[in-house]
Amino acid sequence: MARMSQDLPQPPPDVPIDRPAPRRAREAQTFYLFAYGTLTNPKVFRAVLGKDLVFTRAEADGRDRLLAREAVLAGYTKISPDNSYLYAVPDPQGRIRGFVIGPIELAGMRALKKYEGRNYKKIPVEVRTADEAVAAVAFVADLDQMRHAFGYEFRDRLKQEVLLREKIDRVLTEMDTAAGRPDRDVGRRALAELHGQTIRDLVRHHFEQHGISNFYIRTALEGEHLRDYTRVLADERICQYAPAYLSLVIRQVLFNQIEERVRTDFRYELDQMNISDRYYERTISALATLRLLNQHHHLLEILTGDALAEVHFDSQHHLIDFVRWAVATADALYEPAEGRRQLQFIHTHMGRGQVPLGAELEFSNIGHRVLADGAAGVDRVYDGFEYFSDFGLDILMWKLGGHVDNHRVKVSDRPKRGFLELALGNLSIRDEISKPITDDPWLLNQIIHETMRFYPVRPHSVHISLQMPQQDGHDADRPLPLAVLKCLFALLGDPRRCIDGQLRIMRLTGEEIVNRQPVPRMLMSSVARRRSAGSTGEDMPGVGGPGTLVQQFKFMRLSPAINYEPVAVALKGLQLRYQPGCFLTPTQYRDRPELRELFEALTAWAESPAPLSEAEVGGFLDAIHEGLMTERHGRPSHGRAYIGYCLDHLQGELERFNARAAQPSA
């Protein structure tokens, strides 16, 4: 027992501080309370002490209305092992934000002790407000009692997540039992699939807000309408698209179930890969699952056909019946040994960098015409994904950030037509919360290609984002040089010989990223802030609060023929070398003559691209190399041989472009 106690957190040592003496309560007849959990809720405080909380001195009277001031307690952190209440435990590097309340009459202490219960103990603390240090009391975790109640690992994040999942599973089991379906385990997991976004948000809110109540869990799950395709059944015209959508449902549930098994079965192996909390936690397990399923793509086609033959799209069956079928099939399809092999393959090939990377993939069977009205925008397979939500795909595809993007509105409660977009690393489309997926260009390329292979929709474009190393003093109008832009579009702008025999850069000559009405603009690159935590609760590790500046390059074609590993390395080097801004907004076109000239020169070249000169190619590669040499605090993050490999690949691709551009038009 004594040896185990040495591993527990110890109270922080007393450190002298140079600040005013703490304020003491009047003649020890009153006291100040530091509150950090449920007692910060005015309704709860009123119920416990019969007093009102106010937040300005003018409202406080010291009797019935007590002043609550924002305060910080150093040396402690908050945990919630029961997923319901917050407990302060010692942490030398920690701090807790809360309120110091008072002065409170001593008679109130009895009510506080009764409310807090045996898992807490009262201790004297010193907290810091905006104006002064204040001596107060706080109810913190009684470590001995906590060990008895929750075990020795009550502070472990994994155990907290397991306990939370158990509570969620109990609610889902009760819901499935009430529906009267057989096989409760399959039924519970099927319900979990159709409540996937809600469960994701419950877990996220638990760790952001340091705990959520059982009532909150039950209300969130039972209050959500179970998605079904009832609206589609009523329209014969829409019914023709049902097989394609249901095939996506089966495919997605298989992915979700197997990815969850990989995360559960190989938690230790995933932890050994040392992926920081700043990155999306499912990146590697998602890649392993995609590789596993793509190696059996013929079997996937057979399984989806079997599902449509065994479960019929009619009024006698429901969407959850297809989901249940896929859940049961995933158990038969998954082999742990194969999951282990995929993780070993990934671990062997990883090559970490310093700059966080992300990707958004767009798919459309009819390309950019999916945004057009009328006959020009007819998609005979998915009808522009207008019925995406009817088949629950907005819920089922959350692990890969799946949604429909019409380039106008990201989130809408009404059906919309547009691209199928997979925003990898997205934590919430509605709340615009996301994390980078990796700092490894190889892994980024792998997940882009495996995602392309997995979804039976034609790839269209990809946006690659990079977290900017310099967060202050960024020039939003700084452009990339014309020669660099030409090299990038020669590599990734879809150079294609048209019906008249002329080679053109299709991403620049069409209306996909260039729009000249009413004022010319081009969606080549942009700088924006990204958040990885909600607006409430503590910031998550990495990015939080107001967000982090992210550079997003939006001009690239998504194609199985492109190796995005050296592309990511190139974009990283260029970003480090030039720190470019946005290009091109209507305001920039109107107000910045040099940007206007750059745009016109680039688009004119794209109509009939001449071969790139040796100086242009050499300057492009030199700029990438120069940037990469400074990636890790002034030093390279990747080995010189690896950097050389990437530069050689880029040079070879540009030489192939020059050979095509040198050919005369037909």
XYZ file of C-alpha atoms in Angstrom:
666
model
C 0.000 0.000 0.000
C 2.785 2.434 0.933
C 4.690 1.742 -2.278
C 1.609 2.311 -4.428
C 0.902 5.603 -2.739
C 4.251 6.923 -3.979
C 2.902 6.851 -7.530
C -0.043 9.060 -6.666
C 0.105 12.815 -7.288
C 1.566 14.787 -4.408
C 0.486 18.265 -3.366
C 2.629 20.985 -4.953
C 5.416 22.403 -2.785
C 4.971 25.847 -1.299
C 6.613 28.353 -3.586
C 7.126 31.911 -2.366
C 5.508 34.475 -4.632
C 6.015 38.197 -4.810
C 2.485 39.538 -4.581
C 0.136 41.144 -2.035
C -0.761 39.189 1.070
C -3.926 37.116 0.622
C -7.184 38.651 1.730
C -8.548 37.057 4.916
C -12.214 36.654 5.835
C -13.576 38.978 8.541
C -12.419 37.852 12.016
C -12.595 34.193 10.936
C -16.385 34.401 11.251
C -16.727 34.034 7.525
C -14.773 32.276 4.791
C -14.246 32.349 1.046
C -15.042 29.285 -1.067
C -13.212 28.363 -4.249
C -15.759 26.559 -6.469
C -14.837 24.835 -9.735
C -17.638 22.335 -10.472
C -21.383 22.152 -9.924
C -21.340 24.889 -7.275
C -20.461 27.435 -9.958
C -24.018 26.945 -11.226
C -26.145 29.663 -9.522
C -29.152 27.330 -9.275
C -27.128 24.599 -7.555
C -25.487 27.109 -5.231
C -28.884 28.497 -4.282
C -30.207 25.003 -3.564
C -27.224 24.153 -1.314
C -26.705 27.398 0.624
C -29.881 29.350 0.022
C -27.849 32.261 -1.381
C -27.709 33.908 -4.780
C -24.504 34.253 -6.769
C -23.856 37.666 -8.313
C -20.911 38.710 -10.426
C -20.555 42.444 -9.730
C -19.706 44.117 -6.425
C -22.651 46.496 -6.737
C -25.112 43.580 -6.573
C -23.508 41.816 -3.588
C -24.778 42.480 -0.074
C -22.737 39.889 1.853
C -25.853 38.131 3.153
C -28.284 36.818 0.534
C -26.309 37.791 -2.566
C -22.684 36.665 -2.566
C -20.026 37.945 -4.924
C -18.412 35.372 -7.255
C -15.131 36.416 -8.866
C -13.136 34.543 -11.483
C -10.130 32.903 -9.864
C -7.350 30.410 -10.578
C -6.055 27.690 -8.255
C -2.508 26.557 -9.067
C -1.118 23.079 -8.441
C -4.284 21.128 -9.169
C -6.123 19.716 -12.164
C -9.715 18.505 -12.655
C -10.776 14.933 -13.436
C -14.112 13.128 -13.615
C -13.674 9.357 -13.064
C -17.415 8.844 -12.551
C -18.306 10.879 -15.664
C -20.589 12.991 -13.498
C -18.697 15.152 -10.998
C -15.433 17.076 -11.059
C -12.622 16.297 -8.625
C -9.521 18.441 -8.048
C -6.352 16.362 -7.679
C -2.763 17.561 -7.125
C -0.764 18.334 -10.249
C 2.436 20.416 -9.955
C 1.957 21.695 -13.522
C -1.807 22.094 -13.294
C -4.228 24.923 -12.715
C -7.983 25.128 -12.296
C -10.199 28.016 -13.314
C -13.240 28.656 -11.156
C -14.794 31.281 -8.866
C -13.955 32.502 -5.393
C -17.218 33.182 -3.570
C -17.832 35.062 -0.378
C -17.554 36.047 2.295
C -19.781 33.164 3.487
C -20.901 32.780 7.089
C -19.386 29.818 8.938
C -22.834 28.272 9.339
C -22.753 27.486 5.617
C -19.828 25.083 6.000
C -22.056 22.318 7.345
C -24.297 22.428 4.265
C -21.257 22.402 1.996
C -19.743 19.334 3.678
C -23.032 17.479 3.414
C -23.373 18.380 -0.264
C -19.798 17.470 -1.241
C -19.901 14.010 0.381
C -17.192 11.569 1.359
C -15.186 11.666 -1.875
C -14.108 15.246 -1.112
C -12.095 16.835 1.676
C -11.864 20.491 2.711
C -8.452 22.159 2.509
C -7.175 25.739 2.777
C -5.972 27.162 -0.540
C -4.739 30.417 -1.981
C -6.305 31.478 -5.265
C -5.557 34.360 -7.577
C -8.195 36.784 -8.848
C -7.626 39.589 -11.324
C -6.798 41.949 -8.448
C -5.319 39.990 -5.559
C -4.489 36.715 -3.864
C -7.323 35.378 -1.690
C -7.207 32.813 1.124
C -10.095 30.400 0.671
C -11.219 26.834 1.229
C -11.737 24.283 -1.509
C -13.241 20.819 -1.595
C -10.769 18.602 -3.426
C -10.593 14.861 -4.041
C -9.944 12.656 -1.023
C -7.338 10.415 -2.705
C -7.759 7.511 -0.285
C -11.519 7.518 -0.693
C -11.183 7.893 -4.476
C -8.967 4.800 -4.620
C -11.598 2.887 -2.726
C -14.417 4.120 -4.968
C -12.736 3.996 -8.367
C -9.533 1.948 -8.013
C -5.909 3.000 -8.253
C -6.195 4.101 -11.872
C -9.013 6.568 -11.332
C -7.023 9.333 -13.048
C -6.378 7.336 -16.232
C -7.996 8.869 -19.343
C -8.608 5.450 -20.909
C -10.465 4.229 -17.841
C -12.588 7.373 -17.859
C -13.475 6.727 -21.488
C -14.301 3.067 -20.746
C -16.597 4.063 -17.885
C -18.277 6.668 -20.073
C -18.762 4.154 -22.895
C -20.324 1.701 -20.448
C -22.873 4.298 -19.395
C -23.661 5.110 -23.020
C -23.985 1.400 -23.861
C -26.452 0.866 -20.995
C -28.727 3.585 -22.363
C -28.486 2.166 -25.902
C -29.269 -1.357 -24.648
C -32.395 -0.076 -22.902
C -33.452 1.745 -26.078
C -32.944 -1.373 -28.223
C -34.771 -3.583 -25.699
C -37.724 -1.229 -25.799
C -37.798 -1.619 -29.600
C -38.144 -5.404 -29.193
C -35.395 -6.452 -31.609
C -33.429 -9.720 -31.257
C -29.712 -9.983 -30.528
C -29.168 -7.149 -28.093
C -25.438 -6.794 -28.724
C -25.897 -6.281 -32.471
C -28.895 -4.033 -31.820
C -27.003 -1.866 -29.351
C -24.094 -1.449 -31.759
C -26.452 -0.647 -34.627
C -28.110 2.045 -32.521
C -24.657 3.369 -31.648
C -23.913 3.691 -35.376
C -27.051 5.756 -35.983
C -26.240 7.914 -32.949
C -22.551 8.108 -33.886
C -22.241 11.889 -33.988
C -24.054 12.292 -30.676
C -21.809 9.727 -28.987
C -18.731 11.413 -30.473
C -19.877 14.741 -29.043
C -20.676 13.206 -25.648
C -17.106 11.899 -25.382
C -15.649 15.195 -26.585
C -17.781 17.250 -24.196
C -16.864 14.946 -21.314
C -13.153 15.660 -21.688
C -13.576 19.326 -22.639
C -15.932 20.067 -19.735
C -14.340 17.595 -17.293
C -17.423 15.446 -16.932
C -21.044 15.087 -17.995
C -23.952 13.697 -16.019
C -25.937 10.497 -16.571
C -29.002 12.650 -17.170
C -27.162 14.525 -19.918
C -26.175 11.251 -21.607
C -29.687 9.816 -21.499
C -31.334 13.032 -22.655
C -28.940 13.421 -25.591
C -29.469 9.866 -26.866
C -33.183 9.444 -26.217
C -33.966 12.913 -27.537
C -32.399 12.297 -30.945
C -34.653 11.147 -33.773
C -33.567 7.794 -35.206
C -32.699 8.348 -38.852
C -34.698 6.413 -41.476
C -35.424 6.627 -45.206
C -39.191 7.176 -44.861
C -39.169 10.359 -46.961
C -37.385 8.582 -49.811
C -39.891 5.704 -49.891
C -42.698 8.123 -50.628
C -41.126 9.304 -53.908
C -40.671 6.751 -56.716
C -38.246 9.039 -58.554
C -35.888 9.099 -55.559
C -36.159 5.337 -54.947
C -33.940 4.620 -57.967
C -30.957 6.015 -56.025
C -31.558 3.861 -52.938
C -29.282 0.898 -53.892
C -26.268 3.196 -54.322
C -26.909 4.943 -51.014
C -27.520 1.691 -49.144
C -24.295 0.271 -50.574
C -22.501 3.262 -49.044
C -24.284 2.581 -45.748
C -23.101 -1.050 -45.670
C -19.568 -0.077 -46.644
C -19.398 2.691 -44.034
C -20.718 0.578 -41.159
C -18.176 -2.141 -41.978
C -15.444 0.489 -41.796
C -16.768 1.949 -38.524
C -17.063 -1.400 -36.777
C -13.649 -2.678 -37.826
C -11.937 0.645 -37.023
C -13.399 0.447 -33.514
C -12.071 -3.107 -33.132
C -8.607 -2.013 -34.271
C -8.586 0.827 -31.715
C -9.756 -1.511 -28.965
C -7.567 -4.518 -29.763
C -4.366 -2.583 -30.405
C -4.539 0.325 -27.994
C -1.027 -0.435 -26.754
C 0.437 -0.595 -30.281
C -1.243 2.698 -31.195
C 0.100 4.340 -28.043
C 3.612 3.133 -28.918
C 3.489 5.128 -32.141
C 3.734 8.267 -29.987
C 1.080 10.291 -31.768
C 0.541 13.595 -29.959
C -2.855 14.672 -28.608
C -2.712 17.601 -31.007
C -3.518 15.200 -33.893
C -6.741 13.400 -34.727
C -6.748 10.259 -32.597
C -8.226 7.972 -35.280
C -5.817 8.699 -38.135
C -3.712 5.550 -37.856
C -6.566 3.194 -36.940
C -8.583 4.618 -39.856
C -5.701 4.073 -42.280
C -5.163 0.500 -41.046
C -8.884 -0.220 -41.513
C -9.000 1.327 -44.990
C -6.000 -0.733 -46.086
C -7.542 -3.888 -44.629
C -10.863 -3.371 -46.416
C -9.334 -2.203 -49.697
C -7.323 -5.424 -49.906
C -10.692 -7.190 -50.009
C -12.489 -4.754 -52.337
C -13.972 -7.583 -54.419
C -15.419 -9.102 -51.252
C -16.877 -5.697 -50.332
C -18.773 -5.650 -53.625
C -20.145 -9.129 -52.950
C -21.155 -8.251 -49.387
C -23.033 -5.117 -50.383
C -24.870 -7.142 -53.031
C -25.765 -9.774 -50.423
C -27.091 -7.089 -48.084
C -29.408 -5.644 -50.741
C -30.633 -9.163 -51.580
C -31.315 -10.163 -47.953
C -32.680 -6.885 -46.570
C -35.141 -5.168 -48.859
C -35.651 -1.477 -49.404
C -39.342 -1.265 -48.569
C -41.766 -0.187 -45.876
C -41.305 -3.479 -43.986
C -37.617 -2.795 -43.381
C -35.841 0.237 -42.039
C -32.428 1.808 -42.248
C -31.432 0.242 -38.935
C -32.034 -3.225 -40.442
C -29.309 -2.578 -43.025
C -27.049 -1.234 -40.285
C -27.655 -4.342 -38.144
C -26.766 -6.553 -41.122
C -23.466 -4.704 -41.587
C -22.647 -4.833 -37.857
C -23.073 -8.609 -37.786
C -21.081 -9.017 -41.019
C -18.178 -6.946 -39.680
C -17.681 -9.496 -36.893
C -17.244 -12.255 -39.461
C -15.015 -10.164 -41.718
C -12.559 -8.827 -39.143
C -9.365 -10.767 -38.390
C -7.187 -9.333 -35.576
C -4.025 -10.747 -37.167
C -4.702 -8.696 -40.298
C -5.247 -5.579 -38.210
C -1.904 -6.139 -36.507
C -0.143 -6.578 -39.864
C -1.557 -3.306 -41.142
C -0.414 -1.421 -38.047
C 3.060 -2.936 -38.357
C 3.220 -1.862 -41.999
C 2.256 1.709 -41.070
C 4.700 1.862 -38.169
C 7.550 0.639 -40.367
C 7.011 3.298 -43.033
C 6.195 6.370 -40.958
C 8.504 9.391 -41.244
C 7.470 12.132 -38.837
C 7.955 15.819 -39.567
C 7.305 18.995 -37.590
C 4.507 20.804 -39.460
C 0.964 19.480 -38.769
C -0.896 18.480 -41.950
C -4.537 17.965 -42.886
C -6.604 17.108 -45.952
C -10.123 17.528 -47.329
C -11.157 15.299 -50.239
C -13.975 16.094 -52.663
C -15.778 13.447 -54.746
C -18.336 13.784 -57.530
C -19.284 11.487 -60.391
C -19.971 14.497 -62.634
C -17.221 16.784 -61.385
C -17.872 20.459 -60.861
C -21.200 20.214 -62.718
C -22.725 18.855 -59.499
C -23.094 22.495 -58.445
C -24.988 23.417 -61.625
C -28.761 23.627 -61.891
C -30.908 21.705 -64.341
C -29.900 18.881 -66.684
C -26.215 19.883 -66.632
C -25.969 18.766 -63.012
C -27.627 15.353 -63.267
C -25.841 12.605 -61.340
C -27.548 9.325 -62.221
C -26.012 7.424 -59.274
C -26.401 9.712 -56.238
C -28.309 12.713 -57.638
C -25.690 15.032 -56.186
C -25.922 13.423 -52.713
C -29.165 15.251 -52.022
C -30.441 12.269 -49.966
C -27.250 11.902 -47.949
C -29.020 12.588 -44.644
C -32.078 10.455 -45.462
C -29.812 7.410 -45.369
C -28.007 8.578 -42.232
C -24.663 9.027 -43.983
C -24.076 12.381 -42.296
C -24.047 10.395 -39.023
C -22.346 7.213 -40.200
C -19.414 8.974 -41.909
C -18.322 11.057 -38.911
C -15.035 9.212 -38.393
C -13.775 10.506 -41.749
C -15.600 13.840 -41.578
C -18.112 13.021 -44.333
C -20.613 15.693 -45.391
C -22.094 17.344 -48.494
C -20.424 20.595 -49.590
C -22.061 22.896 -52.131
C -19.341 25.573 -51.733
C -21.915 27.881 -50.175
C -23.212 26.369 -46.932
C -21.271 23.804 -44.907
C -24.116 22.867 -42.554
C -27.827 22.962 -43.274
C -30.857 21.194 -41.851
C -32.312 21.051 -45.372
C -31.132 18.606 -48.091
C -28.597 20.077 -50.513
C -26.729 18.958 -53.597
C -22.967 19.114 -53.895
C -19.710 17.237 -53.508
C -19.209 14.364 -51.119
C -16.463 15.868 -48.975
C -14.352 13.988 -46.448
C -12.780 16.452 -44.025
C -10.260 14.136 -42.376
C -9.659 14.971 -38.719
C -12.905 16.884 -38.361
C -14.374 16.789 -34.855
C -17.560 18.701 -35.671
C -18.660 20.121 -39.024
C -21.369 22.226 -37.368
C -19.045 23.732 -34.736
C -16.088 24.043 -37.152
C -13.766 22.087 -34.868
C -10.989 19.973 -36.328
C -7.499 18.642 -35.723
C -4.618 18.028 -38.119
C -4.330 14.365 -38.987
C -0.546 13.903 -38.993
C 2.862 15.507 -39.414
C 3.992 12.645 -41.689
C 3.785 13.320 -45.482
C 3.907 9.568 -46.203
C 0.947 8.869 -43.929
C -0.988 11.800 -45.447
C -0.480 10.370 -48.938
C -1.502 6.900 -47.794
C -4.778 7.982 -46.228
C -5.646 10.121 -49.261
C -5.155 7.194 -51.641
C -6.806 4.566 -49.452
C -9.837 6.837 -48.988
C -10.055 7.268 -52.769
C -9.972 3.489 -53.206
C -12.615 2.873 -50.569
C -15.428 5.108 -51.822
C -17.067 4.197 -55.167
C -17.343 7.845 -56.247
C -15.142 9.635 -58.772
C -12.400 11.751 -57.077
C -12.426 15.451 -57.884
C -10.116 17.665 -55.798
C -8.098 17.762 -52.598
C -7.282 20.573 -50.175
C -4.085 20.163 -48.163
C -3.658 22.289 -45.048
C -0.548 23.108 -43.037
C -0.387 24.671 -39.599
C 1.655 27.848 -39.846
C 4.793 27.898 -37.663
C 4.623 31.685 -37.258
C 1.321 32.691 -35.692
C 1.987 36.435 -35.380
C 2.750 39.134 -37.902
C 1.545 37.175 -40.927
C 1.063 39.124 -44.176
C -2.281 37.982 -45.602
C -1.442 39.508 -49.016
C 1.997 37.964 -49.532
C 1.909 35.940 -52.810
C 3.982 33.087 -54.124
C 6.207 34.066 -57.103
C 4.791 33.482 -60.580
C 7.394 30.815 -61.381
C 6.434 28.881 -58.241
C 2.738 29.096 -59.087
C 3.376 27.829 -62.614
C 5.345 24.843 -61.286
C 2.590 23.977 -58.794
C -0.132 24.071 -61.441
C 2.035 22.107 -63.868
C 2.231 19.386 -61.203
C -1.278 19.488 -59.732
C -3.529 21.702 -61.857
C -4.709 18.924 -64.188
C -2.775 19.775 -67.388
C -4.793 18.170 -70.172
C -4.879 18.280 -73.955
C -8.340 19.410 -75.001
C -10.461 18.441 -77.994
C -8.817 21.144 -80.122
C -5.406 19.624 -79.386
C -4.272 22.464 -77.123
C -2.719 21.646 -73.735
C -4.417 23.609 -70.964
C -4.260 23.773 -67.157
C -7.840 22.738 -66.549
C -8.062 23.909 -62.923
C -7.277 27.444 -64.130
C -9.093 27.591 -67.451
C -12.440 26.263 -66.219
C -14.706 27.635 -63.508
C -13.673 25.278 -60.723
C -11.344 27.567 -58.791
C -11.457 30.715 -60.979
C -14.496 32.969 -61.138
C -14.424 36.311 -62.936
C -17.925 37.507 -62.018
C -18.576 40.032 -60.642
C -14.918 40.530 -59.578
C -12.186 37.994 -60.425
C -11.159 35.632 -57.638
C -9.243 32.360 -57.420
C -9.412 29.659 -54.745
C -5.729 28.824 -54.760
C -4.756 29.286 -51.111
C -6.238 30.785 -47.971
C -5.285 31.443 -44.373
C -7.827 30.895 -41.604
C -8.042 29.989 -37.938
C -8.936 26.435 -36.912
C -10.096 25.318 -33.463
C -9.654 21.840 -32.001
C -11.889 22.417 -28.964
C -15.350 23.817 -28.374
C -16.029 27.321 -27.125
C -16.828 25.969 -23.660
C -14.515 24.173 -21.293
C -10.751 23.935 -21.321
C -8.777 23.984 -24.539
C -7.646 20.633 -25.856
C -3.894 20.040 -26.283
C -2.434 21.618 -29.384
C -4.981 24.056 -30.746
C -7.638 25.750 -28.688
C -9.220 29.018 -27.724
C -9.320 31.399 -30.707
C -7.650 28.801 -32.901
C -4.414 28.395 -34.827
C -3.540 29.886 -38.193
C -3.707 27.269 -40.933
C -2.641 27.621 -44.565
C -4.881 25.681 -46.942
C -3.962 24.991 -50.565
C -7.170 24.413 -52.550
C -6.051 24.152 -56.184
C -5.091 20.472 -56.463
C -6.767 17.756 -58.473
C -7.530 14.554 -56.566
C -6.214 11.673 -58.648
C -4.953 8.103 -58.107
C -2.053 9.014 -60.438
C -0.575 11.649 -58.101
C 1.829 10.876 -55.273
C 0.892 13.418 -52.592
C 3.863 12.622 -50.351
C 6.403 14.795 -52.235
C 3.572 17.270 -52.868
C 3.036 17.712 -49.120
C 6.798 18.066 -48.655
C 6.884 20.713 -51.413
C 4.003 22.715 -49.932
C 5.668 22.529 -46.533
C 8.958 23.830 -47.901
C 7.250 26.664 -49.793
C 5.235 27.675 -46.773
C 8.351 27.779 -44.595
C 10.272 29.721 -47.259
C 7.631 32.288 -48.281
C 4.873 32.280 -45.605
C 2.320 33.044 -48.364
C -1.085 34.586 -47.711
C -4.433 34.282 -49.470
C -4.664 34.196 -53.254
C -6.872 35.557 -54.716
C -9.790 37.383 -53.070
C -11.953 39.989 -54.862
C -10.613 42.649 -52.489
C -7.036 41.740 -53.385
C -7.870 41.938 -57.093
C -9.375 45.411 -56.670
C -6.843 46.905 -54.252
C -3.501 45.205 -55.017
C -2.260 45.879 -58.581
C 0.706 43.494 -58.191
C -1.642 40.629 -57.287
C -3.922 41.503 -60.174
C -0.982 41.357 -62.582
C 0.160 38.050 -61.089
C -3.321 36.542 -61.549
C -3.623 37.702 -65.165
C -0.156 36.407 -66.070
C -0.853 33.000 -64.495
C -4.249 32.499 -66.148
C -2.875 33.633 -69.532
C -0.077 31.047 -69.273
C -2.631 28.357 -68.334
C -4.503 28.804 -71.642
C -1.424 27.747 -73.628
C 1.304 26.723 -71.189
C 4.864 26.994 -72.493
C 7.485 24.647 -71.065
C 8.982 25.805 -67.783
C 12.483 27.199 -68.017
C 15.453 25.659 -66.254
C 15.621 28.730 -64.028
C 11.949 28.407 -63.065
C 12.249 24.729 -62.159
C 15.558 25.251 -60.363
C 14.239 28.206 -58.375
C 11.133 26.212 -57.399
C 13.160 23.267 -56.109
C 15.700 25.512 -54.361
C 12.927 27.355 -52.510
C 11.474 24.052 -51.272
C 14.888 22.876 -50.124
C 15.616 26.158 -48.352
C 12.340 25.990 -46.440
C 12.763 22.351 -45.425
C 16.201 23.106 -43.977
C 14.486 25.265 -41.312
C 11.477 23.093 -40.435
C 12.524 22.031 -36.938
C 13.574 25.254 -35.223
C 16.091 26.198 -37.896
C 17.130 22.637 -38.712
C 15.682 20.029 -41.103
C 13.059 17.681 -39.730
C 13.524 15.029 -42.428
C 16.740 13.292 -43.457
C 18.633 14.805 -46.375
C 18.242 11.621 -48.419
C 14.469 11.776 -48.005
C 14.397 15.440 -49.002
C 16.514 14.587 -52.036
C 14.108 11.814 -53.004
C 11.140 14.216 -52.881
C 12.946 16.886 -54.915
C 13.988 14.310 -57.535
C 10.378 13.150 -57.837
C 9.131 16.708 -58.312
C 11.826 17.447 -60.884
C 10.929 14.292 -62.830
C 7.237 15.259 -62.909
C 8.073 18.772 -64.142
C 10.299 17.328 -66.873
C 7.368 15.158 -68.011
C 5.150 18.240 -68.069
C 7.707 20.099 -70.186
C 7.802 17.227 -72.645
C 4.017 17.416 -73.027
C 4.035 21.216 -73.296
C 6.720 21.093 -76.002
C 4.561 18.914 -78.251
C 2.783 20.945 -80.962
C -0.983 21.274 -80.818
C -2.886 18.832 -83.001
